Amino acid sequence: MSIHIDAEKCTGCGSCEPVCPFGAIEVVDDVAQIKDNCNVCGACQDACDFDAIVIERPAEEDAGDDNSQGVWVFAEQRNGQIKGVVYELLNKGRELADAVNTELCAVCLGHNVEGVEQLGKYGADKVYLFDDPMLAQFEDDIYTQCMVDLIRERKPRMMITGATALGRAFIPRVAAIIETGLTADCTGLDIDKETGLLLQTRPTFGGNIMATIVCRTKRPQMSTVRPHVFKKGTPEPGRKAEIIRMILDGKPTDSRVKLLEFIEDVTEKIKVEDADIIVSGGRGLGKPENFKVVEELAEQLGAAVGASRAAVDEGWIPYSHQVGQTGKTVCPKLYIACGISGAVQHLAGMQTSDTIVAINEDPNAPIFEVATYGIVGDIFEIVPMLTAKIKESRG
Amino acid sequence: MNIVVCIKQVPSTTEVKINSETNTLVREGVESIINPFDTYAIEEGVRLKERFGGKVTILTMGPPQADIALKECIEVGADEGILVSDRAFAGSDTLATSYVLSKAIEKIGDYDLVISGKQTMDGDTGQVGPGIAQRLGIPFVAYVSRVDDISDGKMKAERMIDEGHEVVEAPVPCVMSVSKEINVPRLPSLRGKMKAKSAQLTVWSAQDLGIEDNKVGLAGSPTFVMQIFSPKRERQSEMLEGSSAEQVSALCDKLSEMKVV
Ligand SMILES: Cc1cc2nc3c(=O)[nH]c(=O)nc-3n(C[C@H](O)[C@H](O)[C@H](O)COP(=O)(O)OP(=O)(O)OC[C@H]3O[C@@H](n4cnc5c(N)ncnc54)[C@H](O)[C@@H]3O)c2cc1C
Ligand SMILES: Nc1ncnc2c1ncn2[C@@H]1O[C@H](COP(=O)(O)O)[C@@H](O)[C@H]1O
C-alpha cells in the first residue's frame, strides 16, 4: 500500500472525508484512516491542508529525455473507406504534435484503401501504410501484431485511436502487450506545458466527474476518443504526407477469430452519428405511438431521430438511436431535445452540439442548463406547432 | 464446460457528484452494486452452463466487502465465487487489473470460457477484458450479442460492430465481453438465496497468486489520475418567453437565422 496518513500531521479535521469518491477515508479517534476500498486517486491529498496524506508514487521518469517521438493516429478503415473519426483525430493530433514539436503520423492497415493522400491534407506528415489482401477485413491477431511491431520499431510518443467497436476491441490488446497505459474515451487531450505529458481528460463515475489522467513512465501514451468528440479540420489541398509502405513479412497470416458472416444494420433513414440535425425524444413522450410527433418534426427538418436511454429502455425505439454515455456521441449543428430531462449521461453524448433546443414542461429540468434556446411547455402542443410552422414557411 | 465470469463491485454512481461551490464530492450513501453491465455476463455464464453443462465461477478483484457481490451472483445461479483482494492492489489501473485477473484465472486453471461485461460504470473503459485475453494468450471477442454454439473446441457467436453484426468463430478457450442485447438477467431464486447463504467463498491474496509487487497497484499502473473536477457547462442559455405560439415563432426566427429553415 503506498498511501498512508502521517499521524503527527493529521488534525482529524475531516476535510478529506467528503472528497473521497469511494468513501474510503474516515476519521476515527481524531486521525484519518484509509480503508481497503481506497483507489489511491489522490482526491483526499488535495483536500488536506496539513500535508498529512502521503502517497508514495513510483519514481518518475522525465518525459523530456525519452527517445520516443511522434504523435500517431490510427487511420481505421472499413471496406477501403477511411472512417470520419480519423480526420477528427488528425486535427487534434496536429495540435498536440505542434505543441511538443514532433511529427504527426497516421497508421493505416487495409487493402486498396481509398484516399490515403487525404490523410496528408488533413495534417499527417507521414503515413505508415500496410496494404495487403489479408488486412482487408479486421483480423484481430494480424492487426495487433502489425501495430505492436511498428510501435516497438518506431517508438511513438503518443497514439490516439477512435473508440469505435474495432478500436475498443483491439487497441487494449496492443497496450497490454506493450505494457503501457491506455485511457479510454477521452473528451479532452492537451499537453502539459511543464512536462510535455499528454493530459487525457475523460468522464468517470457515469459522467458525474471528469478526471485528467497522465501516463508518466511508459510510451506511447495511448488514448481512445469517441467519434464526434473533436472537430474535423479543413483540408489543405497542397499538403502531402510521406507515404511509407510497410510489408507483412514474418507476421502471422491467420487470425484465430474468423469472420463467417456480416449482417448490416437495417439502417435508419439518417444515422444519428452522421446527421447535421437531430430531433430526440425522451420519456416525456409517454408511449411509443407518440414518437410520431418527433419523427414528423425530424422529417420536416431532414433530421435524424435520437432518443434518451429511458425511451430506448421502454422499447419505444431501437438502441441504435440512443444518444449519451452508453449510446452515441453526437455533435450536430442543431439538437432538439423533446421531453428529455437532461441527465448527465445524456448530456455526455450531446452537449457539444452547436445549438441545442430543449422543450420540456419542467422549468427546472437540467437540460435547460445546456440549451441554447429553451421552451417550457408541453411537447404535444409545441412540437406539432413547430412542425406545422416550418412546413408553412417552406410553402 | 468451465466458465469464469469477471465482475466488479462499483459505487452506485448516479449518487456521486461534485458540489460546484465547494468543489468537493457529494456522496449520498454510496451503495455498492454489481456493475450493471456485468449482470449480463453472469446471466450468460449461467445460461451456457444450463445449455452445455459445467460450472460457473465468479471472479472479482476488490476490497473484502466485495464478497457481497459474489454472494449475489450465487443467488442467480453461479456455483462458486473467488475474491482476489490485497492492499497491494489498491490504485491498479486496467493494465494492472487485467494482470491480476489473468493470474487468478491461471490459478483456476481448467477453464473453457471467460466472460466479462462490456465496461464498468466507474472505470468505464472496456479495457480489462481484452487485457485479460492478451495476458492469457487467448483470443478476445468483443460485444457478443448471441452465442450460437460451443462445440468441438470452437465457439460460434454474433458480435456487434459499428455497422451492424458479425458472425464469428473463435477457438475456446477465449475471452468474450457481452453486450446488453444478449439476454435479460434473471432475478434471484429462493433456492439460489439459500445456496448463497451457506456458500463458501475463496479469497486469494497477491502472495497466493505469486504476483510481483511492481506489476500491481500504483507501481504497476502506467496511468495515473492527476486531477478530478466536475464537468463544466459553459453555454449561454436563452429561455423563450410568451405563449406557446410566440415561443414557437421566436424559435423559428432563430432557426432561420441559422439557416436551418
Ligand atoms: C451508467 C449509466 C449510463 C447511462 N447512459 C445513458 C445514455 O447513454 N443516454 C441516456 O439518455 N441516458 C443514459 N442513462 C440514463 C440517464 O441517467 C437518465 O435516466 C435518462 O437519460 C432519462 O431519460 P429521459 O430524460 O428521457 O427521462 P426522464 O428523466 O424521465 O425525463 C423525462 C422528461 O420529460 C418531461 N416531460 C414529460 N412529459 C412532458 C410533456 N408532455 N411535455 C414536455 N415535457 C415533458 C419531464 O419534465 C422530464 O424532464 C444512463 C444511466 C446510467 C446509470
Ligand atoms: N476489479 C475487477 N474484478 C473483476 N472483473 C473486473 C474488474 N474490473 C473490470 N472487470 C471486468 O472487465 C470488464 C470491463 O471493465 P473496464 O475495463 O473497467 O470497463 C468489466 O465489465 C468486468 O467484467
XYZ file of C-alpha atoms and ligand atoms in Angstrom:
732
model
C 0.000 0.000 0.000
C 1.514 3.275 -0.985
C -0.861 5.677 0.684
C -0.741 6.420 4.380
C -1.597 9.055 6.947
C 1.093 10.931 8.784
C -0.496 10.714 12.233
C 1.697 13.545 13.536
C 0.364 15.962 10.972
C -3.261 14.824 10.797
C -5.505 17.009 12.924
C -8.583 14.910 12.380
C -10.312 17.893 10.793
C -12.221 15.609 8.446
C -11.929 17.707 5.306
C -10.691 14.626 3.468
C -13.800 12.565 4.194
C -16.352 14.135 1.865
C -13.993 14.403 -1.095
C -13.387 10.684 -1.443
C -15.445 9.240 -4.287
C -15.233 5.799 -2.723
C -15.991 6.697 0.881
C -12.640 5.126 1.696
C -11.292 7.621 4.213
C -12.734 8.140 7.650
C -11.661 9.980 10.781
C -11.505 7.589 13.712
C -10.292 8.887 17.085
C -9.121 12.153 15.557
C -6.941 10.545 12.921
C -7.905 9.825 9.331
C -7.888 6.158 8.374
C -7.655 4.743 4.901
C -9.985 1.852 4.215
C -9.443 -1.138 1.976
C -11.504 0.144 -0.898
C -9.106 3.081 -1.426
C -8.292 3.571 -5.059
C -5.380 5.958 -4.437
C -6.933 8.610 -6.664
C -5.403 11.420 -4.599
C -8.567 13.460 -4.085
C -8.028 13.436 -0.298
C -4.449 14.585 -0.664
C -5.572 17.703 -2.491
C -8.147 18.423 0.199
C -5.726 18.089 3.119
C -4.385 21.400 4.417
C -1.769 19.740 6.610
C 0.125 17.530 4.154
C -0.864 14.609 6.300
C -1.732 12.273 3.464
C 1.311 10.675 1.932
C 1.148 8.887 -1.377
C 4.313 7.192 -2.477
C 4.456 7.037 -6.188
C 6.852 5.026 -8.253
C 9.920 7.009 -9.274
C 9.144 9.334 -12.119
C 10.930 9.361 -15.360
C 11.404 12.628 -17.097
C 9.242 12.675 -20.175
C 11.723 15.090 -21.719
C 14.601 12.680 -22.064
C 12.817 9.696 -23.515
C 13.658 8.931 -27.094
C 10.118 8.382 -28.275
C 8.741 10.791 -30.791
C 5.784 11.455 -32.990
C 2.079 11.555 -32.428
C 0.310 8.673 -34.128
C -3.270 8.377 -35.231
C -4.770 5.008 -36.102
C -6.380 5.507 -39.514
C -9.196 2.981 -39.234
C -10.857 1.932 -42.449
C -13.801 -0.247 -43.278
C -14.280 -1.709 -46.747
C -11.468 0.508 -48.001
C -13.014 3.732 -46.722
C -11.222 5.734 -44.063
C -13.543 6.488 -41.161
C -14.653 10.017 -40.349
C -13.250 9.882 -36.837
C -9.736 9.644 -38.291
C -9.917 13.202 -39.639
C -11.120 14.445 -36.270
C -8.179 12.749 -34.584
C -5.730 14.168 -37.126
C -6.958 17.656 -36.339
C -6.340 17.196 -32.633
C -3.163 15.205 -33.295
C -1.729 18.079 -35.330
C -2.253 20.412 -32.391
C -0.542 18.011 -30.000
C 2.356 17.312 -32.353
C 2.985 21.030 -32.825
C 2.882 21.612 -29.086
C 5.728 19.162 -28.488
C 7.448 19.876 -31.771
C 7.164 16.488 -33.315
C 5.706 14.800 -36.372
C 2.146 13.557 -36.882
C 1.842 10.082 -38.397
C -1.163 8.067 -39.490
C -1.089 4.276 -39.424
C -3.361 2.596 -41.916
C -3.989 -1.144 -42.205
C -6.137 -2.412 -45.055
C -6.264 -3.310 -48.710
C -6.741 -0.865 -51.579
C -7.732 1.833 -49.138
C -9.108 4.866 -50.910
C -7.959 8.414 -50.285
C -4.785 7.719 -48.333
C -3.438 11.073 -49.614
C -6.315 12.751 -47.778
C -4.522 11.903 -44.519
C -1.770 14.319 -45.522
C -4.218 17.048 -46.449
C -5.765 16.755 -43.013
C -2.451 17.159 -41.226
C -0.387 13.945 -41.253
C 3.333 14.284 -42.016
C 3.775 10.561 -42.585
C 1.512 7.638 -43.336
C 2.601 4.117 -42.429
C 0.601 2.056 -44.868
C 0.146 -1.694 -44.660
C -1.620 -2.716 -47.853
C -2.360 -6.406 -48.086
C -5.398 -8.521 -49.028
C -5.078 -10.168 -45.626
C -5.823 -6.865 -43.954
C -8.970 -6.069 -45.936
C -11.164 -7.196 -43.048
C -10.435 -6.669 -39.385
C -8.288 -9.595 -38.359
C -7.655 -9.295 -34.660
C -4.338 -11.101 -34.400
C -2.780 -9.686 -37.551
C -3.820 -6.116 -36.810
C -2.498 -6.415 -33.274
C 0.832 -7.816 -34.390
C 1.335 -5.153 -37.074
C 0.649 -2.394 -34.593
C 2.838 -3.838 -31.858
C 5.791 -4.376 -34.190
C 5.534 -0.900 -35.638
C 5.325 0.711 -32.207
C 8.338 -1.244 -30.984
C 10.329 -0.296 -34.029
C 9.463 3.408 -34.312
C 8.677 4.300 -30.694
C 5.915 6.868 -30.930
C 5.373 9.197 -28.011
C 1.589 9.290 -28.223
C -1.020 7.286 -30.029
C -4.688 8.179 -30.488
C -7.321 5.734 -31.709
C -11.030 6.139 -32.379
C -13.175 4.496 -29.701
C -15.103 2.579 -32.326
C -16.111 -1.046 -31.820
C -12.936 -2.095 -33.631
C -10.685 0.382 -31.830
C -12.027 -0.630 -28.463
C -11.585 -4.308 -29.214
C -8.018 -4.254 -30.433
C -6.094 -1.288 -29.030
C -6.339 -2.546 -25.425
C -4.555 -5.709 -26.577
C -1.822 -3.647 -28.142
C -1.437 -1.623 -24.947
C -1.321 -4.793 -22.851
C 1.469 -6.264 -24.985
C 3.495 -3.059 -24.955
C 2.616 -2.711 -21.245
C 1.747 0.925 -21.495
C -1.166 2.986 -20.224
C -4.332 3.447 -22.235
C -7.004 5.997 -21.365
C -10.402 5.274 -22.856
C -12.991 7.695 -24.222
C -11.082 10.931 -23.719
C -13.078 14.088 -24.256
C -10.090 16.399 -23.943
C -6.436 15.998 -24.960
C -3.803 18.573 -24.136
C -0.114 18.915 -23.496
C 1.151 19.802 -20.050
C 3.384 22.812 -20.574
C 5.909 21.860 -17.930
C 6.356 18.165 -18.522
C 5.230 17.770 -22.118
C 2.986 14.926 -20.969
C -0.322 14.193 -22.625
C -3.187 15.345 -20.393
C -6.051 12.980 -21.027
C -9.389 14.147 -19.705
C -12.374 11.830 -19.559
C -15.665 11.427 -17.753
C -15.827 8.834 -14.973
C -18.441 7.815 -12.442
C -21.158 7.763 -15.035
C -20.267 11.210 -16.325
C -20.653 12.910 -12.954
C -16.958 13.618 -12.617
C -14.153 14.449 -15.029
C -10.682 13.045 -14.465
C -7.413 14.128 -16.003
C -5.108 11.191 -16.466
C -1.432 11.058 -17.393
C 0.894 8.242 -18.306
C 4.262 9.276 -16.988
C 6.686 6.454 -17.367
C 5.572 4.381 -20.315
C 5.474 5.138 -24.040
C 3.495 5.589 -26.121
C 0.890 7.441 -24.103
C -2.257 5.939 -25.568
C -5.807 7.270 -25.689
C -9.035 6.429 -27.412
C -11.539 9.115 -28.392
C -15.139 8.607 -29.412
C -16.294 9.797 -32.820
C -17.618 13.387 -32.951
C -15.846 14.461 -29.788
C -13.296 16.507 -31.737
C -13.997 18.563 -34.811
C -12.654 17.718 -38.212
C -10.175 20.268 -39.601
C -10.162 21.894 -43.028
C -8.021 20.060 -45.565
C -5.077 21.889 -47.107
C -5.163 20.955 -50.783
C -1.413 21.273 -51.347
C -0.324 19.391 -48.249
C 1.278 15.990 -48.740
C 2.294 13.233 -46.370
C 5.233 10.951 -46.969
C 3.731 7.512 -47.565
C 5.796 4.715 -46.093
C 4.767 1.298 -47.339
C 5.114 -1.461 -44.808
C 5.165 -5.183 -45.506
C 3.707 -8.032 -43.526
C 6.893 -10.070 -43.530
C 7.074 -12.525 -40.682
C 3.675 -11.662 -39.287
C 1.001 -14.243 -38.528
C -1.075 -14.984 -41.592
C -4.040 -16.319 -39.757
C -6.385 -14.910 -37.170
C -7.796 -17.190 -34.544
C -11.123 -15.382 -34.661
C -12.706 -15.983 -38.057
C -15.361 -13.867 -39.666
C -18.161 -16.027 -41.062
C -20.822 -13.521 -41.984
C -21.608 -9.815 -41.828
C -25.138 -8.632 -41.169
C -25.690 -4.980 -41.945
C -27.971 -2.940 -39.755
C -31.342 -2.259 -41.297
C -30.383 1.345 -41.131
C -32.468 4.245 -40.095
C -33.095 6.751 -42.860
C -30.396 9.027 -41.496
C -27.861 7.783 -38.981
C -27.764 9.802 -35.783
C -23.990 9.912 -35.720
C -23.772 11.426 -39.193
C -26.680 13.845 -39.003
C -26.450 17.649 -39.064
C -29.745 17.934 -37.250
C -31.124 15.569 -34.630
C -34.551 15.583 -33.051
C -34.550 13.429 -29.915
C -37.366 12.129 -27.795
C -37.346 11.008 -24.160
C -39.608 9.525 -21.549
C -41.761 12.637 -21.765
C -43.295 11.156 -24.916
C -45.163 8.712 -22.717
C -45.777 5.936 -25.219
C -44.353 4.503 -28.437
C -47.021 5.948 -30.751
C -46.089 9.395 -29.579
C -42.677 9.137 -31.188
C -44.591 10.157 -34.282
C -44.504 13.796 -33.099
C -40.737 13.679 -33.012
C -40.488 11.816 -36.317
C -42.672 14.335 -38.085
C -40.532 17.234 -36.958
C -37.410 15.309 -37.947
C -38.833 14.657 -41.371
C -39.624 18.348 -41.895
C -36.067 19.254 -40.937
C -34.387 16.396 -42.781
C -33.103 15.349 -39.371
C -32.212 12.051 -37.736
C -34.232 10.755 -34.795
C -32.429 10.323 -31.494
C -33.581 9.138 -28.093
C -32.712 9.085 -24.427
C -31.942 5.831 -22.759
C -35.256 5.932 -20.940
C -37.081 5.879 -24.292
C -34.872 3.043 -25.538
C -35.311 1.034 -22.335
C -39.064 1.405 -22.664
C -38.707 -0.253 -26.046
C -40.120 2.710 -27.964
C -37.163 2.924 -30.335
C -34.110 0.713 -31.079
C -30.834 1.128 -29.223
C -29.051 2.405 -32.334
C -30.862 5.722 -31.758
C -29.655 6.176 -28.198
C -27.633 9.285 -27.508
C -25.424 9.509 -24.457
C -22.696 7.953 -22.486
C -23.747 4.407 -23.243
C -25.185 5.306 -26.628
C -23.746 7.517 -29.325
C -21.825 10.740 -29.004
C -23.189 13.263 -31.443
C -22.230 16.776 -32.376
C -24.793 18.071 -34.870
C -25.363 21.689 -35.837
C -28.772 21.506 -34.177
C -30.036 19.174 -31.450
C -33.672 19.372 -30.407
C -34.482 17.548 -27.144
C -38.178 16.824 -26.641
C -39.257 15.569 -23.214
C -35.728 14.748 -22.105
C -34.702 15.745 -18.575
C -31.004 16.077 -19.338
C -29.346 13.530 -17.047
C -25.537 13.779 -17.092
C -25.323 10.560 -19.041
C -27.487 12.006 -21.775
C -25.642 15.322 -21.768
C -22.349 13.451 -22.107
C -23.402 12.422 -25.591
C -24.761 15.688 -26.972
C -23.639 18.742 -25.053
C -21.069 19.797 -27.624
C -23.754 20.234 -30.306
C -23.530 23.691 -31.910
C -27.070 24.705 -30.992
C -29.318 22.914 -28.519
C -33.054 23.449 -28.268
C -34.866 21.970 -25.274
C -38.597 21.555 -24.946
C -39.718 20.378 -21.515
C -42.632 21.178 -19.229
C -40.435 21.251 -16.145
C -38.652 24.638 -15.930
C -36.074 23.087 -13.592
C -35.062 20.271 -15.918
C -31.238 20.196 -16.157
C -31.466 20.071 -19.956
C -32.118 23.831 -19.835
C -28.627 24.361 -18.412
C -27.078 23.256 -21.672
C -29.765 24.504 -24.015
C -29.083 27.443 -26.296
C -32.833 28.035 -26.504
C -35.322 26.673 -24.026
C -39.065 26.352 -24.256
C -41.033 25.461 -21.145
C -44.145 23.766 -22.384
C -45.979 20.630 -23.384
C -44.229 18.779 -26.191
C -47.562 17.626 -27.600
C -48.536 21.237 -28.127
C -45.173 22.804 -29.016
C -43.655 20.193 -31.306
C -46.589 19.798 -33.751
C -46.905 23.583 -33.826
C -43.225 23.864 -34.703
C -43.538 21.211 -37.396
C -46.528 22.993 -38.923
C -44.787 26.348 -38.821
C -41.688 25.026 -40.561
C -43.818 23.307 -43.147
C -45.695 26.545 -43.739
C -42.516 28.613 -44.099
C -41.271 26.150 -46.696
C -44.506 26.514 -48.606
C -17.682 -26.584 -19.566
C -15.965 -24.394 -17.021
C -16.871 -20.750 -17.263
C -15.202 -17.887 -15.424
C -17.181 -14.649 -15.198
C -15.331 -11.480 -14.157
C -17.401 -8.960 -12.255
C -16.703 -5.764 -10.400
C -18.434 -4.121 -7.490
C -18.934 -0.430 -8.208
C -20.385 2.528 -6.347
C -23.903 3.284 -7.487
C -22.629 6.226 -9.447
C -25.652 8.331 -10.106
C -25.234 9.414 -6.489
C -21.711 10.764 -6.870
C -21.425 14.434 -7.732
C -19.141 17.364 -7.172
C -20.556 20.312 -5.282
C -19.689 23.145 -7.622
C -19.387 25.739 -4.876
C -17.062 23.896 -2.569
C -15.579 21.679 -5.270
C -15.934 18.676 -3.046
C -17.573 15.390 -3.788
C -21.044 14.731 -2.609
C -21.826 11.129 -1.916
C -25.264 10.278 -0.793
C -24.984 6.892 0.810
C -22.706 5.357 -1.782
C -24.159 1.982 -2.051
C -22.151 -0.710 -3.802
C -23.744 -2.694 -6.577
C -22.632 -5.217 -9.147
C -21.549 -3.324 -12.234
C -24.810 -3.356 -14.244
C -23.084 -4.475 -17.454
C -21.669 -7.484 -15.600
C -25.130 -8.804 -14.775
C -25.437 -9.787 -18.445
C -22.120 -11.623 -18.200
C -23.292 -13.558 -15.133
C -26.592 -14.447 -16.785
C -24.878 -15.612 -19.961
C -22.481 -17.754 -17.940
C -25.387 -19.405 -16.152
C -27.332 -19.892 -19.401
C -24.351 -21.502 -21.116
C -23.922 -23.812 -18.146
C -27.574 -24.764 -18.422
C -27.103 -25.477 -22.126
C -23.755 -27.199 -22.154
C -23.235 -28.342 -18.564
C -20.293 -27.467 -16.363
C -19.718 -24.846 -13.748
C -19.733 -21.071 -13.373
C -17.028 -19.461 -11.251
C -17.331 -15.759 -10.474
C -14.104 -13.835 -10.114
C -13.721 -10.360 -8.718
C -10.845 -8.229 -7.598
C -11.742 -5.721 -4.935
C -11.906 -4.898 -1.233
C -13.070 -7.564 1.269
C -16.653 -6.314 1.163
C -16.886 -7.341 -2.498
C -17.829 -10.774 -1.129
C -21.408 -9.480 -1.026
C -21.349 -9.143 -4.800
C -20.123 -12.730 -5.144
C -22.982 -13.996 -2.984
C -25.447 -12.115 -5.167
C -24.036 -13.983 -8.177
C -24.592 -17.314 -6.475
C -28.194 -16.248 -5.833
C -28.730 -16.053 -9.577
C -27.158 -19.376 -10.420
C -23.361 -19.169 -10.198
C -21.588 -22.057 -8.494
C -18.526 -20.543 -6.886
C -17.040 -17.187 -6.021
C -13.431 -16.124 -5.809
C -12.385 -12.805 -4.328
C -8.932 -11.554 -5.133
C -8.109 -8.997 -2.509
C -4.925 -7.398 -1.283
C -3.961 -3.932 -0.185
C -1.137 -4.124 -2.711
C -3.759 -3.944 -5.490
C -5.078 -0.515 -4.488
C -4.722 2.015 -7.266
C -4.434 -0.584 -10.022
C -5.388 0.676 -13.473
C -6.758 -1.523 -16.237
C -3.325 -2.898 -17.143
C -2.573 -3.962 -13.570
C -6.142 -5.217 -13.020
C -6.059 -7.427 -16.070
C -2.707 -8.800 -14.911
C -4.115 -9.757 -11.512
C -7.263 -11.282 -13.001
C -5.258 -13.287 -15.542
C -3.072 -14.672 -12.750
C -6.216 -15.702 -10.878
C -7.677 -17.356 -13.975
C -4.425 -19.242 -14.468
C -4.699 -20.468 -10.906
C -8.279 -21.594 -11.507
C -6.650 -23.457 -14.354
C -9.267 -25.560 -16.015
C -11.381 -23.053 -17.922
C -13.066 -23.037 -21.333
C -14.537 -19.587 -21.470
C -14.003 -16.268 -19.695
C -16.846 -13.739 -19.812
C -16.587 -10.065 -18.932
C -19.024 -7.180 -19.065
C -18.867 -4.598 -21.806
C -17.455 -1.978 -19.458
C -17.619 -0.882 -15.848
C -19.642 2.060 -14.639
C -16.863 3.684 -12.641
C -13.777 2.903 -14.710
C -15.835 2.691 -17.855
C -13.066 1.633 -20.203
C -13.841 -1.824 -21.526
C -10.120 -2.497 -21.448
C -9.921 -5.170 -18.796
C -11.478 -7.947 -20.933
C -9.070 -7.630 -23.881
C -6.241 -7.139 -21.379
C -7.021 -10.480 -19.722
C -7.187 -12.229 -23.096
C -3.811 -10.868 -24.034
C -2.200 -11.948 -20.769
C -3.657 -15.435 -21.120
C -2.606 -15.582 -24.746
C -6.116 -16.424 -25.948
C -8.439 -14.626 -28.374
C -10.905 -11.943 -27.401
C -14.340 -11.482 -28.913
C -15.895 -8.106 -28.101
C -19.553 -7.126 -27.670
C -21.097 -10.562 -28.155
C -24.853 -10.330 -28.635
C -25.602 -14.044 -29.108
C -23.801 -17.337 -28.603
C -24.907 -19.807 -31.258
C -22.913 -22.822 -30.294
C -19.894 -24.099 -28.462
C -18.628 -27.450 -29.674
C -15.507 -29.172 -30.976
C -13.287 -26.571 -29.370
C -14.997 -23.723 -31.174
C -17.465 -21.029 -30.282
C -19.764 -19.546 -32.869
C -21.182 -16.201 -31.840
C -22.556 -12.945 -33.099
C -20.814 -9.720 -32.139
C -21.826 -6.107 -32.563
C -19.743 -3.722 -34.596
C -20.456 -0.122 -35.560
C -22.005 -1.069 -38.883
C -24.111 -3.991 -37.732
C -23.408 -7.530 -36.582
C -20.774 -10.117 -37.436
C -20.983 -13.847 -37.002
C -17.575 -15.115 -35.952
C -15.942 -18.328 -34.940
C -13.321 -18.404 -32.213
C -11.407 -21.275 -30.677
C -12.063 -21.986 -26.989
C -10.746 -21.108 -24.521
C -11.319 -17.463 -25.311
C -12.485 -14.325 -23.571
C -15.686 -12.627 -24.622
C -17.334 -9.424 -23.487
C -21.089 -9.346 -23.754
C -23.402 -6.545 -24.789
C -26.718 -5.711 -23.206
C -28.628 -7.248 -26.091
C -27.501 -10.769 -25.219
C -30.059 -11.600 -22.521
C -32.334 -10.421 -19.742
C -30.758 -11.227 -16.367
C -32.940 -13.299 -14.060
C -33.948 -12.452 -10.524
C -32.587 -14.473 -7.595
C -34.473 -17.674 -6.847
C -35.311 -18.886 -3.380
C -33.014 -21.860 -3.892
C -30.253 -19.551 -5.037
C -30.663 -17.433 -1.947
C -30.375 -20.463 0.295
C -27.311 -21.621 -1.556
C -25.685 -18.190 -1.332
C -26.207 -18.073 2.418
C -24.150 -21.159 3.035
C -21.693 -20.685 0.163
C -18.017 -20.716 0.992
C -16.085 -18.121 -0.941
C -12.440 -18.402 -1.835
C -10.158 -15.460 -1.085
C -6.762 -15.092 -2.716
C -4.072 -12.575 -1.851
C -1.232 -11.289 -4.014
C 1.005 -13.913 -2.466
C -1.423 -16.727 -3.233
C -1.222 -15.713 -6.868
C 2.553 -15.294 -6.897
C 2.164 -11.744 -8.053
C 5.129 -9.447 -8.411
C 4.656 -6.239 -6.447
C 5.887 -3.930 -9.172
C 3.174 -5.146 -11.533
C 0.182 -4.124 -9.430
C -1.155 -1.151 -7.529
C 0.300 2.244 -8.276
C 3.697 0.827 -9.234
C 2.185 -1.418 -11.869
C -0.158 1.179 -13.284
C 1.183 3.403 -16.026
C -1.843 5.674 -15.947
C -2.377 7.945 -13.048
C -5.210 10.307 -12.103
C -3.820 13.821 -11.810
C -6.974 15.714 -11.091
C -10.706 15.293 -10.739
C -13.280 18.016 -11.260
C -16.915 18.465 -12.140
C -17.962 18.827 -15.762
C -18.356 22.426 -16.864
C -21.421 23.796 -18.562
C -20.496 26.903 -20.441
C -23.450 27.505 -22.633
C -25.373 30.768 -22.598
C -28.993 29.775 -22.322
C -31.921 31.802 -23.502
C -35.401 30.886 -22.359
C -38.024 31.813 -24.902
C -40.959 33.730 -23.451
C -44.641 34.209 -24.174
C -47.474 31.966 -25.252
C -46.764 28.680 -26.985
C -47.360 30.277 -30.376
C -44.992 33.129 -29.538
C -42.314 30.758 -28.317
C -42.587 28.642 -31.430
C -42.380 31.636 -33.683
C -39.365 33.021 -31.767
C -37.690 29.647 -32.197
C -38.457 29.599 -35.915
C -36.797 33.006 -36.237
C -33.694 31.694 -34.505
C -33.653 28.634 -36.724
C -33.973 30.696 -39.867
C -31.111 32.941 -38.682
C -29.119 29.713 -38.512
C -30.388 28.919 -41.998
C -31.913 25.653 -40.795
C -35.335 26.612 -42.080
C -24.270 4.099 -16.361
C -25.415 4.831 -16.966
C -25.389 5.111 -18.303
C -26.428 5.820 -18.899
N -26.343 6.111 -20.223
C -27.304 6.871 -20.798
C -27.230 7.250 -22.175
O -26.308 6.865 -22.912
N -28.194 8.034 -22.678
C -29.248 8.487 -21.921
O -30.085 9.230 -22.455
N -29.361 8.117 -20.651
C -28.422 7.311 -20.060
N -28.580 6.934 -18.753
C -29.858 7.201 -18.073
C -29.995 8.599 -17.529
O -29.461 8.650 -16.232
C -31.467 9.006 -17.470
O -32.183 8.057 -16.714
C -32.168 9.136 -18.832
O -31.371 9.902 -19.712
C -33.510 9.788 -18.635
O -34.202 9.866 -19.869
P -35.319 10.948 -20.118
O -34.712 12.299 -19.987
O -35.969 10.613 -21.395
O -36.367 10.621 -18.978
P -36.765 11.436 -17.681
O -35.589 11.749 -16.851
O -37.888 10.688 -17.061
O -37.284 12.817 -18.242
C -38.481 12.996 -18.935
C -38.686 14.480 -19.071
O -39.806 14.733 -19.895
C -40.525 15.849 -19.373
N -41.914 15.720 -19.816
C -42.820 14.777 -19.509
N -43.969 14.966 -20.170
C -43.792 16.058 -20.925
C -44.622 16.781 -21.827
N -45.872 16.384 -22.137
N -44.150 17.895 -22.403
C -42.863 18.315 -22.121
N -42.039 17.661 -21.297
C -42.490 16.551 -20.699
C -40.349 15.750 -17.881
O -40.452 17.053 -17.306
C -38.923 15.200 -17.752
O -37.960 16.231 -17.615
C -27.543 6.225 -18.135
C -27.583 5.914 -16.772
C -26.541 5.236 -16.188
C -26.611 4.947 -14.718
N -11.722 -5.469 -10.437
C -12.309 -6.288 -11.314
N -12.589 -7.562 -10.961
C -13.182 -8.423 -11.840
N -13.535 -8.079 -13.084
C -13.290 -6.827 -13.493
C -12.651 -5.863 -12.636
N -12.542 -4.703 -13.336
C -13.081 -4.933 -14.555
N -13.535 -6.209 -14.665
C -14.203 -6.849 -15.824
O -13.813 -6.174 -17.019
C -14.937 -5.545 -17.645
C -14.520 -4.229 -18.257
O -14.088 -3.339 -17.242
P -13.448 -1.902 -17.536
O -12.265 -2.139 -18.419
O -13.070 -1.362 -16.182
O -14.517 -1.073 -18.219
C -15.987 -5.453 -16.560
O -17.287 -5.426 -17.117
C -15.714 -6.707 -15.755
O -16.288 -7.849 -16.380
